[in-house]
């Protein structure tokens, strides 16, 4: 492999890693042990993916608390997030193509689009 090819591969790898947005949620179980509840990753548009991560972590946090676990203080804000997503247009069901088209048409904010992407990826859409 030539030196130029190695640099190209390195640069492409760095760019691909930089387009990945991740998040983790830890909680304490009834025994007081710190447990990783969720580890999420979205790849694509970082400005949108951060909202997809937020949506997924919020759902995970709410589920953990419903099961009697306690969150770490810095993650308690996830319980207060309104994760409501807008209705799909014309009685349709959200899918990736529809969400992308609505976002590109200016009908969805970055936050709404990110929340919808996570909603779909988490299997919560009525598809």
Coordinates of C-alpha atoms in Angstrom, one line a residue:
X1 CA 0.0 0.0 0.0
X2 CA 1.5 3.4 -1.0
X3 CA 2.0 6.1 1.5
X4 CA -0.6 8.3 -0.2
X5 CA -3.2 5.5 0.0
X6 CA -2.5 5.0 3.7
X7 CA -3.1 8.7 4.4
X8 CA -6.3 8.6 2.3
X9 CA -7.6 5.6 4.3
X10 CA -6.6 7.3 7.6
X11 CA -8.4 10.5 6.6
X12 CA -11.6 8.7 5.5
X13 CA -11.6 6.7 8.8
X14 CA -11.3 9.9 10.9
X15 CA -14.1 11.5 9.0
X16 CA -16.3 8.5 9.4
X17 CA -15.7 8.4 13.1
X18 CA -16.4 12.1 13.5
X19 CA -19.8 11.6 12.0
X20 CA -20.8 9.2 14.8
X21 CA -22.8 10.5 17.8
X22 CA -23.0 8.3 20.9
X23 CA -24.4 8.3 24.4
X24 CA -24.6 6.1 27.4
X25 CA -27.0 5.9 30.3
X26 CA -26.0 4.5 33.7
X27 CA -28.4 3.8 36.5
X28 CA -28.1 2.3 40.0
X29 CA -29.9 -0.9 40.6
X30 CA -31.6 -1.8 43.9
X31 CA -28.3 -3.1 45.3
X32 CA -26.6 0.2 44.6
X33 CA -24.5 -1.1 41.7
X34 CA -23.8 1.2 38.8
X35 CA -25.2 -0.5 35.6
X36 CA -24.9 0.5 32.0
X37 CA -28.6 0.7 30.9
X38 CA -28.2 1.9 27.3
X39 CA -25.4 2.5 24.9
X40 CA -26.6 4.3 21.7
X41 CA -25.0 5.4 18.5
X42 CA -26.3 7.2 15.5
X43 CA -24.3 7.9 12.3
X44 CA -25.1 10.4 9.6
X45 CA -25.7 14.0 10.4
X46 CA -24.2 15.0 13.8
X47 CA -26.4 18.0 14.2
X48 CA -29.4 15.8 13.9
X49 CA -28.0 12.6 15.5
X50 CA -27.4 14.4 18.8
X51 CA -31.2 14.6 19.1
X52 CA -31.6 11.0 18.1
X53 CA -29.2 10.0 21.0
X54 CA -31.1 12.3 23.4
X55 CA -34.4 10.7 22.4
X56 CA -33.1 7.1 22.9
X57 CA -31.5 7.9 26.2
X58 CA -34.6 9.6 27.5
X59 CA -36.7 6.5 26.7
X60 CA -34.1 4.4 28.4
X61 CA -34.0 6.6 31.4
X62 CA -37.8 6.6 31.8
X63 CA -37.8 2.8 31.5
X64 CA -35.1 2.4 34.1
X65 CA -36.9 4.6 36.6
X66 CA -40.2 2.7 35.9
X67 CA -38.4 -0.5 36.9
X68 CA -37.3 1.0 40.2
X69 CA -33.7 2.1 39.3
X70 CA -32.3 5.5 40.0
X71 CA -30.4 7.7 37.6
X72 CA -27.1 9.4 38.2
X73 CA -27.8 13.1 39.0
X74 CA -26.3 14.4 35.7
X75 CA -28.7 12.3 33.7
X76 CA -32.0 13.0 35.6
X77 CA -32.8 15.8 33.0
X78 CA -33.6 13.0 30.6
X79 CA -36.8 12.3 32.6
X80 CA -38.1 15.8 31.9
X81 CA -37.6 15.8 28.1
X82 CA -40.7 16.0 26.0
X83 CA -40.1 13.2 23.5
X84 CA -43.3 13.7 21.6
X85 CA -42.9 13.6 17.9
X86 CA -45.2 15.3 15.4
X87 CA -47.8 13.3 13.5
X88 CA -46.7 12.1 10.1
X89 CA -48.5 14.0 7.3
X90 CA -51.7 12.9 5.7
X91 CA -52.2 9.9 8.1
X92 CA -49.0 8.3 6.9
X93 CA -46.6 6.4 9.2
X94 CA -43.1 7.7 9.8
X95 CA -40.3 5.9 7.9
X96 CA -36.8 7.1 7.1
X97 CA -37.6 8.3 3.6
X98 CA -40.7 10.3 4.7
X99 CA -38.8 11.9 7.6
X100 CA -35.9 12.8 5.4
X101 CA -38.2 14.4 2.8
X102 CA -40.1 16.3 5.4
X103 CA -36.8 17.6 7.0
X104 CA -35.3 18.6 3.6
X105 CA -38.6 20.4 2.8
X106 CA -38.3 22.5 6.0
X107 CA -41.3 20.9 7.6
X108 CA -39.2 19.4 10.5
X109 CA -36.6 20.9 12.8
X110 CA -33.3 19.1 13.4
X111 CA -34.7 18.1 16.8
X112 CA -37.9 16.7 15.4
X113 CA -36.1 14.9 12.6
X114 CA -33.6 13.4 15.1
X115 CA -36.4 12.3 17.4
X116 CA -38.3 10.7 14.5
X117 CA -35.1 8.8 13.3
X118 CA -34.6 7.4 16.8
X119 CA -38.3 6.5 17.1
X120 CA -38.1 4.6 13.8
X121 CA -34.8 2.9 14.7
X122 CA -36.0 1.8 18.1
X123 CA -39.0 0.1 16.5
X124 CA -41.6 2.4 17.9
X125 CA -43.0 3.4 14.6
X126 CA -46.2 1.7 13.4
X127 CA -44.6 0.2 10.3

